[in-house]
Coordinates of C-alpha atoms and ligand atoms in Angstrom, one line a residue:
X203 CA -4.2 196.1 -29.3
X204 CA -1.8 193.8 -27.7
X205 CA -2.7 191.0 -30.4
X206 CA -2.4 193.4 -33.3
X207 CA 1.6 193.9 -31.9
X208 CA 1.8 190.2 -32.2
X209 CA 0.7 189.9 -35.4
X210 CA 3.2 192.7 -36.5
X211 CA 6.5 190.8 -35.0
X212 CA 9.2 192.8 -33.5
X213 CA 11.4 195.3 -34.8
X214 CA 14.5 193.3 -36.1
X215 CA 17.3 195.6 -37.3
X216 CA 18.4 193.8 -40.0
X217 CA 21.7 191.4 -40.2
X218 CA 23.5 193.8 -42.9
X219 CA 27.6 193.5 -42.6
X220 CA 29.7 191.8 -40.4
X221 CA 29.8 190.1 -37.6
X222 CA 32.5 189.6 -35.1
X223 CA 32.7 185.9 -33.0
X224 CA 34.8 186.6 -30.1
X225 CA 35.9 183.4 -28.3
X226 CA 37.6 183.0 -25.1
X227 CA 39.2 179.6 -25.3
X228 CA 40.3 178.8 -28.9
X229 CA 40.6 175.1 -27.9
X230 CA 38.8 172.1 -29.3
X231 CA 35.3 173.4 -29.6
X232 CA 36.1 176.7 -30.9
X233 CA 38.6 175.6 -33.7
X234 CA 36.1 172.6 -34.4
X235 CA 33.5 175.8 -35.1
X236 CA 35.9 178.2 -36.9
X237 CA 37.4 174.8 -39.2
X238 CA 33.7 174.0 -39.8
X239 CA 32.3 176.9 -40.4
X240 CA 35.2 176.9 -43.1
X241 CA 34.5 173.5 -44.7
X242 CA 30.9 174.6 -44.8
X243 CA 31.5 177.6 -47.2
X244 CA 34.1 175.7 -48.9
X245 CA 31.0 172.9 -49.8
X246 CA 33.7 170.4 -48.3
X247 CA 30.8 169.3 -45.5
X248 CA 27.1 170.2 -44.5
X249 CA 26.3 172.1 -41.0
X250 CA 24.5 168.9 -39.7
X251 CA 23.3 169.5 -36.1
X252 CA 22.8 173.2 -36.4
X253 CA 19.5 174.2 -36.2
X254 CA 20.2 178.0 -37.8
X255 CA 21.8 176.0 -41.0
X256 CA 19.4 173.3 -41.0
X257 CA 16.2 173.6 -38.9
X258 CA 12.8 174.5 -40.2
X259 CA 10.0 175.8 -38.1
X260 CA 6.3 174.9 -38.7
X261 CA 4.3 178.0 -39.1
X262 CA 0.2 178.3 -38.6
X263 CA -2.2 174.9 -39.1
X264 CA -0.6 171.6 -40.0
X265 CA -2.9 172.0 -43.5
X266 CA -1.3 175.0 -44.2
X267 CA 2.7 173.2 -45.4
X268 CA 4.3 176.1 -43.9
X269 CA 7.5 175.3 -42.5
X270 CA 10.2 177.6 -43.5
X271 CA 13.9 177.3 -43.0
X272 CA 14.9 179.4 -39.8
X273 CA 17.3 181.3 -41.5
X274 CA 14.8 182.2 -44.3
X275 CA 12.4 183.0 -41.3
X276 CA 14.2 185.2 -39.4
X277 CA 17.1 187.5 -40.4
X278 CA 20.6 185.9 -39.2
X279 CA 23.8 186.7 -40.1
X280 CA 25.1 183.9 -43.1
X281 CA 28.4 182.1 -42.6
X282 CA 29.6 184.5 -44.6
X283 CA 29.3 187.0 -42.5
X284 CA 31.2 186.0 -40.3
X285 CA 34.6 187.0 -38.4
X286 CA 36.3 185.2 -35.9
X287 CA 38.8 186.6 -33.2
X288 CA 39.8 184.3 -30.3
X289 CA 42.2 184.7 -26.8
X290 CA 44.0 182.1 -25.1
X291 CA 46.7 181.4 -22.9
X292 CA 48.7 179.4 -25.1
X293 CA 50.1 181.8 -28.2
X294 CA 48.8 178.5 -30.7
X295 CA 47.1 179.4 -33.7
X296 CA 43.6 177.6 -35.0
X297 CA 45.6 175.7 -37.2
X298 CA 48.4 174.5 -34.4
X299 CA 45.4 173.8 -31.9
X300 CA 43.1 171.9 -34.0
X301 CA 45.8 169.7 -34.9
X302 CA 46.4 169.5 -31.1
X303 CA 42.6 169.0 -30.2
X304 CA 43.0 165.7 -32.4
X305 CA 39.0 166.1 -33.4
X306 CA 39.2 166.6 -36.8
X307 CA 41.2 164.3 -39.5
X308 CA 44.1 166.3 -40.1
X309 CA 43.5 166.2 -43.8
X310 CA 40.7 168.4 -43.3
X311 CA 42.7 170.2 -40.7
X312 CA 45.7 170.7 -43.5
X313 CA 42.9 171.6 -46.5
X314 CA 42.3 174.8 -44.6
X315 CA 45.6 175.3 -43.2
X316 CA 45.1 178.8 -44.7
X317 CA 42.2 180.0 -43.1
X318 CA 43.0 178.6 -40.0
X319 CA 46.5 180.0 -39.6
X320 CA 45.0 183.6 -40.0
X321 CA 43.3 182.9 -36.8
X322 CA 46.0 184.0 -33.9
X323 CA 44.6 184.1 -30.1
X324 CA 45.2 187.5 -28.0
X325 CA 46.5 187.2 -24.8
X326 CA 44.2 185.7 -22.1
X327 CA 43.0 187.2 -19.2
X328 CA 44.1 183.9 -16.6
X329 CA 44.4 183.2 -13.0
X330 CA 45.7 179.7 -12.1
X331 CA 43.7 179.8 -8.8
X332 CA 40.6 179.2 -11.1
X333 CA 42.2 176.6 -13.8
X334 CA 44.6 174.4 -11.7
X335 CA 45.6 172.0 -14.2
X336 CA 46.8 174.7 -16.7
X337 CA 49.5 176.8 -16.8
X338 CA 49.4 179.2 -20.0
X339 CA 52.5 182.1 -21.3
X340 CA 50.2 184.3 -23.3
X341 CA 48.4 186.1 -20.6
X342 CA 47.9 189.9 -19.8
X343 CA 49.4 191.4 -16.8
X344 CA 47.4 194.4 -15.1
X345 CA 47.6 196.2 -12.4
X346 CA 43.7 195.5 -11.3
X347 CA 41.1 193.4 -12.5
X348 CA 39.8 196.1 -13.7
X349 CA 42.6 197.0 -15.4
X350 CA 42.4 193.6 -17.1
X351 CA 38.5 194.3 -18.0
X352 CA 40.0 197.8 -19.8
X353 CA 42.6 195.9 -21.7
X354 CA 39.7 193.1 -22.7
X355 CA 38.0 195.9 -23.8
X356 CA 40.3 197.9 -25.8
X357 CA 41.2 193.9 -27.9
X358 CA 37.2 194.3 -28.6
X359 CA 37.5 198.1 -29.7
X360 CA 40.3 196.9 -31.8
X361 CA 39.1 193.1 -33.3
X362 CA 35.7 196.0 -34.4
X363 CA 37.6 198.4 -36.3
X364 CA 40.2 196.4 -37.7
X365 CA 38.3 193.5 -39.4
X366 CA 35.5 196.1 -40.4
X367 CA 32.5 194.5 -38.3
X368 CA 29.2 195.8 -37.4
X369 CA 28.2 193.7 -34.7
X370 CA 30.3 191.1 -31.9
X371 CA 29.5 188.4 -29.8
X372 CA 31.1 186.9 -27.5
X373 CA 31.1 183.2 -26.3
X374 CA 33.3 181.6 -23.7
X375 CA 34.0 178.7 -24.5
X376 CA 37.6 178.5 -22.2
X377 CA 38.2 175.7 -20.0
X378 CA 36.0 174.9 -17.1
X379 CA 36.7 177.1 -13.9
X380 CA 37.0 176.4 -9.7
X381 CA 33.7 176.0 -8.3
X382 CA 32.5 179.1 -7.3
X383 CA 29.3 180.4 -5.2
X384 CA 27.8 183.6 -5.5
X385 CA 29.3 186.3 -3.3
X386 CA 28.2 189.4 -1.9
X387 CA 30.7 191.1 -4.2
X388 CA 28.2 189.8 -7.1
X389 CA 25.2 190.8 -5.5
X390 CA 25.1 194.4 -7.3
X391 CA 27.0 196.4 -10.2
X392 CA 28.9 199.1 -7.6
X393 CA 29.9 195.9 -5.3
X394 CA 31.1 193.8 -8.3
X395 CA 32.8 196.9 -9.8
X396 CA 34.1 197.8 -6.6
X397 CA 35.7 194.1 -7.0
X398 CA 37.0 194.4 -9.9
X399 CA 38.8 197.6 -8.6
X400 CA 40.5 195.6 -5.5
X401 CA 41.4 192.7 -7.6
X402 CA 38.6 190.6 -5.5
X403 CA 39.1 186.7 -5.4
X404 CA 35.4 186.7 -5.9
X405 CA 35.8 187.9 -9.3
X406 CA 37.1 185.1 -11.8
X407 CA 38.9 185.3 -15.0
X408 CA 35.4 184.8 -17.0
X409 CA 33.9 187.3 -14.8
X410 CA 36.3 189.8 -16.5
X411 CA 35.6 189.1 -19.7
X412 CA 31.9 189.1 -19.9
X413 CA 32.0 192.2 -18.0
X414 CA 33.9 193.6 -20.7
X415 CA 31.6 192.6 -23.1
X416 CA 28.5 193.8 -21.6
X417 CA 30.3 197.5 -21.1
X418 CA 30.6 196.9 -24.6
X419 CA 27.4 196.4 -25.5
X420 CA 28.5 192.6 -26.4
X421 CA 26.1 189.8 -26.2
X422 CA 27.6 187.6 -24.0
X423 CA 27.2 183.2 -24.1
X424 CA 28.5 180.9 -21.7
X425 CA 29.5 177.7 -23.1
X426 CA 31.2 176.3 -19.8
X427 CA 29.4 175.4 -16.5
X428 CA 31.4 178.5 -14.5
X429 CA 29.6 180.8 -12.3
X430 CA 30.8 183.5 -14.8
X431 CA 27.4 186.4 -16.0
X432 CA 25.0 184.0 -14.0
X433 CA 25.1 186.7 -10.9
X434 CA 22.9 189.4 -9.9
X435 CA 25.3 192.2 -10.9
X436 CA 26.3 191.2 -14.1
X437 CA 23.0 190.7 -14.8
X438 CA 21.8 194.1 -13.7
X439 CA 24.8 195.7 -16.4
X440 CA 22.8 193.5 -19.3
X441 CA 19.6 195.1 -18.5
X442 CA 21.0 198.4 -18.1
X443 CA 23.3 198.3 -21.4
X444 CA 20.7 196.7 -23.5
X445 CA 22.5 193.6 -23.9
X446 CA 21.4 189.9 -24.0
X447 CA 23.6 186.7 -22.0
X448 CA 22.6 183.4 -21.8
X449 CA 24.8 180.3 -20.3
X450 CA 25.0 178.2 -18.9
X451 CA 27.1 174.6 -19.9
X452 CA 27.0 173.3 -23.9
X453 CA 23.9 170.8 -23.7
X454 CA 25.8 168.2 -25.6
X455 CA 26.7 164.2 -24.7
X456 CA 26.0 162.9 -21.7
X457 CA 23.2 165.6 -20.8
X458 CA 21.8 165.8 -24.1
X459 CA 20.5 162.0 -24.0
X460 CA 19.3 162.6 -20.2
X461 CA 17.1 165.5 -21.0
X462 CA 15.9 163.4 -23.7
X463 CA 15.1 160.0 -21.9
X464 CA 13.8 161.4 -18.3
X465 CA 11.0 163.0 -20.1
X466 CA 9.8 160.0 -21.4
X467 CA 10.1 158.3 -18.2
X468 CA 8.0 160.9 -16.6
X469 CA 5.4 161.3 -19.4
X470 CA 4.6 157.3 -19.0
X471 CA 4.7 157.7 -15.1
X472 CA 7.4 155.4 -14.6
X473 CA 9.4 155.6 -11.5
X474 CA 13.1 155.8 -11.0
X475 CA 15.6 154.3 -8.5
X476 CA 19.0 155.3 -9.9
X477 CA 20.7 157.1 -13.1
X478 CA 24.6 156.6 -12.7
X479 CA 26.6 158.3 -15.2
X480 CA 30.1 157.6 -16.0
X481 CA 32.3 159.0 -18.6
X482 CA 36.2 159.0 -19.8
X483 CA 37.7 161.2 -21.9
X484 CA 41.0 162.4 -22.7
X485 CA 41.2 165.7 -24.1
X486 CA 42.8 169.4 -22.3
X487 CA 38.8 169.3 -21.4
X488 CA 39.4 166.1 -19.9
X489 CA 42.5 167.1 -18.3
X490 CA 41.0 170.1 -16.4
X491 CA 38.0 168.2 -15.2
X492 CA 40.6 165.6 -13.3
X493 CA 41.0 168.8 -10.7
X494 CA 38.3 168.6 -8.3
X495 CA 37.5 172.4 -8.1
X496 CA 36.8 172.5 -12.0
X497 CA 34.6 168.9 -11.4
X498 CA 32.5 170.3 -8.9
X499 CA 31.6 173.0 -11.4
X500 CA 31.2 170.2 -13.7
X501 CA 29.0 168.1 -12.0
X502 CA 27.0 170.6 -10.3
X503 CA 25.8 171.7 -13.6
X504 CA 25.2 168.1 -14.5
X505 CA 23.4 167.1 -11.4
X506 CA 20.7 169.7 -11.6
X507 CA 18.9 168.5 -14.6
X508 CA 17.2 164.8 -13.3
X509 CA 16.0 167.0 -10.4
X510 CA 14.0 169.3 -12.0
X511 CA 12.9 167.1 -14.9
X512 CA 11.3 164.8 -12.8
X513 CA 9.6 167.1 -10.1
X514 CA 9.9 164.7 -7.1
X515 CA 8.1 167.1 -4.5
X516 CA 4.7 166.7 -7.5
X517 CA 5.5 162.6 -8.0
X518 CA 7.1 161.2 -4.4
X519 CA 6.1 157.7 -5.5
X520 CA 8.1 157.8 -9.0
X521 CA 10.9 160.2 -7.9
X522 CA 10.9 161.1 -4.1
X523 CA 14.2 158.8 -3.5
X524 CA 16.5 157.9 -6.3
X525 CA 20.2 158.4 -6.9
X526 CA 22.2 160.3 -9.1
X527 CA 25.7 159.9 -9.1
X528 CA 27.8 161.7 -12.4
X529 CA 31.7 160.6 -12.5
X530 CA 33.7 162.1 -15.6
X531 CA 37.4 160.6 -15.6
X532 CA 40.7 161.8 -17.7
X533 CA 41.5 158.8 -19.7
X534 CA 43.9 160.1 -22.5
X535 CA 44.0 157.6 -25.1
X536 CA 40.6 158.2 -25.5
X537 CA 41.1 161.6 -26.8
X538 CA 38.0 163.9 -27.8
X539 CA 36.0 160.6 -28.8
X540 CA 34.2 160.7 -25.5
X541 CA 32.5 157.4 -23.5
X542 CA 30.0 157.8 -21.9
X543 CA 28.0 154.7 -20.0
X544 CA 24.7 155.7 -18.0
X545 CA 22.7 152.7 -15.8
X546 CA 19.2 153.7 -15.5
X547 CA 17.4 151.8 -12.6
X548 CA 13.9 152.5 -13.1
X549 CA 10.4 150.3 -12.4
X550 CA 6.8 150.0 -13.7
X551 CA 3.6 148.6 -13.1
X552 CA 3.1 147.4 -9.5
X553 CA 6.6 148.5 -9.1
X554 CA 8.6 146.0 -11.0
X555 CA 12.1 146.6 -11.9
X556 CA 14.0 147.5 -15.3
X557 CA 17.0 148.7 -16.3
X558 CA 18.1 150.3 -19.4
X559 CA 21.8 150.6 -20.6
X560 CA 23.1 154.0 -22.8
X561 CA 26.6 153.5 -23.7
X562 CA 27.3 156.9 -26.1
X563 CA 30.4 157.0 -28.0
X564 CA 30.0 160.5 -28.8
X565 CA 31.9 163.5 -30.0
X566 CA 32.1 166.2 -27.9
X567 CA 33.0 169.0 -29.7
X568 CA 31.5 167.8 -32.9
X569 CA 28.2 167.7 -30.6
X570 CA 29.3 171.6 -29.0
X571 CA 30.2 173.1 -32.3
X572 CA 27.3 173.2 -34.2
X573 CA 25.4 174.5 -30.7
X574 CA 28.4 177.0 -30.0
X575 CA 27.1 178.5 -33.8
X576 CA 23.6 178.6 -33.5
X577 CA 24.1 180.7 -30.2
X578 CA 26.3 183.2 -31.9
X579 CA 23.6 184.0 -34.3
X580 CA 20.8 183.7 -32.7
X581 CA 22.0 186.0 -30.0
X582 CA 22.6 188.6 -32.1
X583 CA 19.1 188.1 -33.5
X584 CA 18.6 188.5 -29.9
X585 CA 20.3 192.1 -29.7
X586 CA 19.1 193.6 -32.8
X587 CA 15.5 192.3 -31.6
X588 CA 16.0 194.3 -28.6
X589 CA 16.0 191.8 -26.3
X590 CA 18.2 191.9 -23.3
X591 CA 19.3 190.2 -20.3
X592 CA 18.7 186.7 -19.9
X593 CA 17.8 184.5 -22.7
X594 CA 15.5 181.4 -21.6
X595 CA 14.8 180.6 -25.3
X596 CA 18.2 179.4 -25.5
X597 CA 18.2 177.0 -22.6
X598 CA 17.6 174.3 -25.4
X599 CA 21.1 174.6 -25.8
X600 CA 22.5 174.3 -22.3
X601 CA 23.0 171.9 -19.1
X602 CA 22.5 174.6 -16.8
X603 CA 20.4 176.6 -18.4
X604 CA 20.1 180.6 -17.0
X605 CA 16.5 181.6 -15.6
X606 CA 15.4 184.8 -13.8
X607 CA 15.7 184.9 -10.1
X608 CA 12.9 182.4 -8.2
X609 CA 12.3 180.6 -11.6
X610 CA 13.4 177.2 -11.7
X611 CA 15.1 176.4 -14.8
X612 CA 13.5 173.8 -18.0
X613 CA 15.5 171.1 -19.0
X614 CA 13.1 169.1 -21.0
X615 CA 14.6 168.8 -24.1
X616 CA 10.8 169.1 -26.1
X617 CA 9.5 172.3 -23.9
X618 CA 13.1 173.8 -24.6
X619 CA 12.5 173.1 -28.3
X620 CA 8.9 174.2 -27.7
X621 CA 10.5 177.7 -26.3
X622 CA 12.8 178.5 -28.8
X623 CA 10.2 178.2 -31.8
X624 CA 7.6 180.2 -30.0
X625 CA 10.2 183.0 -29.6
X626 CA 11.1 182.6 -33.3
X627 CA 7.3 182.9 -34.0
X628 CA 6.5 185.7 -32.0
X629 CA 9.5 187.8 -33.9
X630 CA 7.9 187.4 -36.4
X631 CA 4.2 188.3 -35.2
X632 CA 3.1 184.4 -36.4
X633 CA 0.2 182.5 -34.1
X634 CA 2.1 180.4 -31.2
X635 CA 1.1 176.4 -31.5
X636 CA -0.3 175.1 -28.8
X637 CA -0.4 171.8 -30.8
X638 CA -4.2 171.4 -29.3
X639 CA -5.6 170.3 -32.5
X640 CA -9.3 170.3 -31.6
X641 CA -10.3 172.5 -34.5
X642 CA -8.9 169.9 -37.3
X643 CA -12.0 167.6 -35.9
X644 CA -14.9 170.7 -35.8
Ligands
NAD850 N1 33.3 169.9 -25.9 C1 32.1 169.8 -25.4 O1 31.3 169.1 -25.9 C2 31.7 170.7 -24.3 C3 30.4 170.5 -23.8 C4 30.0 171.3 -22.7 C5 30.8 172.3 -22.2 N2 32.1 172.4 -22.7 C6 32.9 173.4 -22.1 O2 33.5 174.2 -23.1 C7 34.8 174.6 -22.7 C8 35.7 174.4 -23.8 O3 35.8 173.0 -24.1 P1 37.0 172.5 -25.0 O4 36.8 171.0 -25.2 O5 37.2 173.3 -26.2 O6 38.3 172.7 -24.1 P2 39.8 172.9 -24.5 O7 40.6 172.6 -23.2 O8 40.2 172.2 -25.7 O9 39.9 174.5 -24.8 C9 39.8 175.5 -23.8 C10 40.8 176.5 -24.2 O10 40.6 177.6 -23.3 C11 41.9 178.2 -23.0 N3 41.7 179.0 -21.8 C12 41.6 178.5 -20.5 N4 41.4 179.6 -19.7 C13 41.4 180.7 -20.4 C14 41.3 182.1 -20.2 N5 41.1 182.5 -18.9 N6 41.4 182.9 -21.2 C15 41.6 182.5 -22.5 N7 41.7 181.2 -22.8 C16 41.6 180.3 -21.8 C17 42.8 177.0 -22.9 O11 44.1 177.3 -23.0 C18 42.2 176.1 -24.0 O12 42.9 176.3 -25.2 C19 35.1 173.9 -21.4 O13 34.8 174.7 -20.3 C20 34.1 172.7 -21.5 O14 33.8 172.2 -20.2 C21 32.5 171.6 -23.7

């Protein structure tokens, strides 16, 4: 019985009309996504490093040649679909920030001056106890955070009717927030809506939002590394309304290679000593990092990957005592074009030392924006799969990636890819790959 569901698939509603991107933040990596996104259907550039545009996904035995596109696979929403609607705290317009985020040539930026310039943020929900560094004009006054969470939600009632769409999602992809530790105002829905009534300084700005969303039956994505729907309550509210989240942290530079190399190192058992990571960059990111509430958030997001990659309580030999030290500094000139330098100290056979030297001169937001797209669609493939609450599939994309209570989270970049395929698969009622292999040699 149970393996004749799995051969059916799920129920997908399908991804007829239009769909609504909500960001919070319309900043670098959201005005890289919406100026993209435009270039893309203008044939002016290809989607590269989005797996929804560009990824196939092998299906059934190696012999078979299956391996269709994703979006041929399952039913996503096509660029053209798409609607974006943004707030911020500064009253900028896509075309005015992009310029200002410096991450695109501004001939590119100036060839879609018009679509851009459509694209005006909504006033931000903000609190400068949880952004030092910033100080925006566009923001909502209320008399209650939960006042603020109606007004967020009456902007979403609005963006719906007004540009026509059929479905939203929202992603957050506003600047990094104070370090924050779950509270006993998070640890249910009454307590955390009891919260928002008081105006609680245990609820922050992004707390607001996505519990806007989720009363609205929004899917709701966490591109930053802030405390934000990874609590017990708001958690509780996606399971109850039927909605999916996921968060936490854009897997992108720095990260991204880590979760790539430590895998290797541990698949060929060799043992580490130290991974310093150092980075400069110089955008409004950059800028908000320098304080060291919004760091902490930073790094503790950071931090957490080597850890559980490596499993030093299974391999004390290889991984019981090494150091891990991540240091981001604001280094304007340097713009959006991030540096990032890592020293690996590691050692082999009979305990030798090595060293190996990763100096990325990445993009950031041309890294973020092609992740920040494939989790608008693929969560709502998530929603109209009926799927809700967290969404582990997606930890591929993330630093921090979200995990039911008492799991501990996967960061290996391969098992993450592993995940998201199988999910794709089992939509669509197609055998998982266990990549075993023996029957090829029967
Ligand atoms: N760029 C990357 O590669 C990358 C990777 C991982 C995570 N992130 C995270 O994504 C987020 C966005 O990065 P970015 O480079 O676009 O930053 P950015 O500073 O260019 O943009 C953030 C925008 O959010 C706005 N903002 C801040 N608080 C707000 C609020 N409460 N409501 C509405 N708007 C608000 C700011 O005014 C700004 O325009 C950051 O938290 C960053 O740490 C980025």
């Amino acid at each position: 019985m149970a393996e004749d569901r799995e051969q059916q698939g799920v129920d997908i509603e399908p991804a007829s009309g239009r769909l609504g991107i909500l960001m919070v933040g319309l900043g670098a990596v959201a005005t890289t996504l919406v100026a993209g996104v435009a270039a893309v259907k203008q044939g002016m550039a290809e989607p590269i490093g989005s797996l929804t545009q560009m990824g196939t996904v092998r299906l059934g035995k190696r012999t078979d040649n299956r391996a269709p596109m994703i979006k041929d696979f399952v039913p996503l929403a096509t660029l053209d679909d798409l609607v974006f609607g943004a707030w911020d705290i500064f009253p900028d317009d896509a075309f005015e920030s992009a310029l200002h985020a410096g991450v695109l040539e501004r001939t590119l930026v100036y060839a879609l001056k018009e679509d851009l310039e459509e694209l005006r943020p909504m006033r931000g929900v903000f609190d400068q106890n949880y952004v030092k560094r910033l100080n925006g004009t566009a923001v909502k006054a209320g008399i209650s955070k939960m006042d603020l969470a109606e007004q967020l939600m009456s902007d979403i009632a609005d963006f719906k009717r007004d540009n026509r769409c059929d479905r939203l999602v929202m992603l957050w992809c506003a600047s990094t927030e104070t370090f924050m530790e779950p509270e006993p105002e998070h640890a249910d829905l009454d307590s955390f809506e009891r919260a928002l009534r008081d105006s609680s300084s245990a609820i922050a700005p992004s707390m607001i939002y996505a519990y806007a969303a989720l009363k609205s039956g929004v899917p709701f994505a966490n591109g930053a590394p802030n405390l934000t729907v990874d609590i017990p309550a708001l958690c509780e509210l996606a399971q109850q309304a039927r909605v999916p989240v996921c968060g936490k942290d854009f897997k992108t530079g720095q990260t991204l290679m880590k979760t790539i190399i430590a895998p290797g190192l541990k698949a060929r058992m060799l043992g580490l000593r130290g991974w310093f990571s150092t980075n400069i960059l110089g955008n409004r990111d950059g800028e908000v990092l320098d304080d060291p509430g919004s760091f902490r958030t930073k790094e503790e997001s950071k931090l957490g990957a080597l850890e559980y990659i490596l499993q030093p309580d299974l391999y004390p030999t290889l991984y019981g005592d090494f150091d891990h030290i991540v240091r981001i500094n604001y280094y304007p000139p340097r713009g959006d074009n991030k540096e990032g330098w890592d020293n690996i100290d590691i050692f082999g056979w009979l305990g030798y030392p090595m060293q190996i030297k990763v100096n990325f001169l990445c993009r950031d937001s041309i890294l973020a924006a092609p992740i920040a797209l494939d989790l608008v669609l693929f969560m709502d493939l998530a929603k109209r799969s009926g799927m809700r609450g967290i969404q582990e599939w997606l930890s591929f994309y993330f630093k921090a990636p979200m995990t039911a209570p008492g799991l501990y989270p996967e960061h290996d970049l391969v098992i993450q890819q592993m995940k998201l395929n199988n999910t794709l698969r089992h939509l669509r009622g197609e055998d998982m790959i266990t990549h075993l292999g023996l029957d090829y040699y029967d």
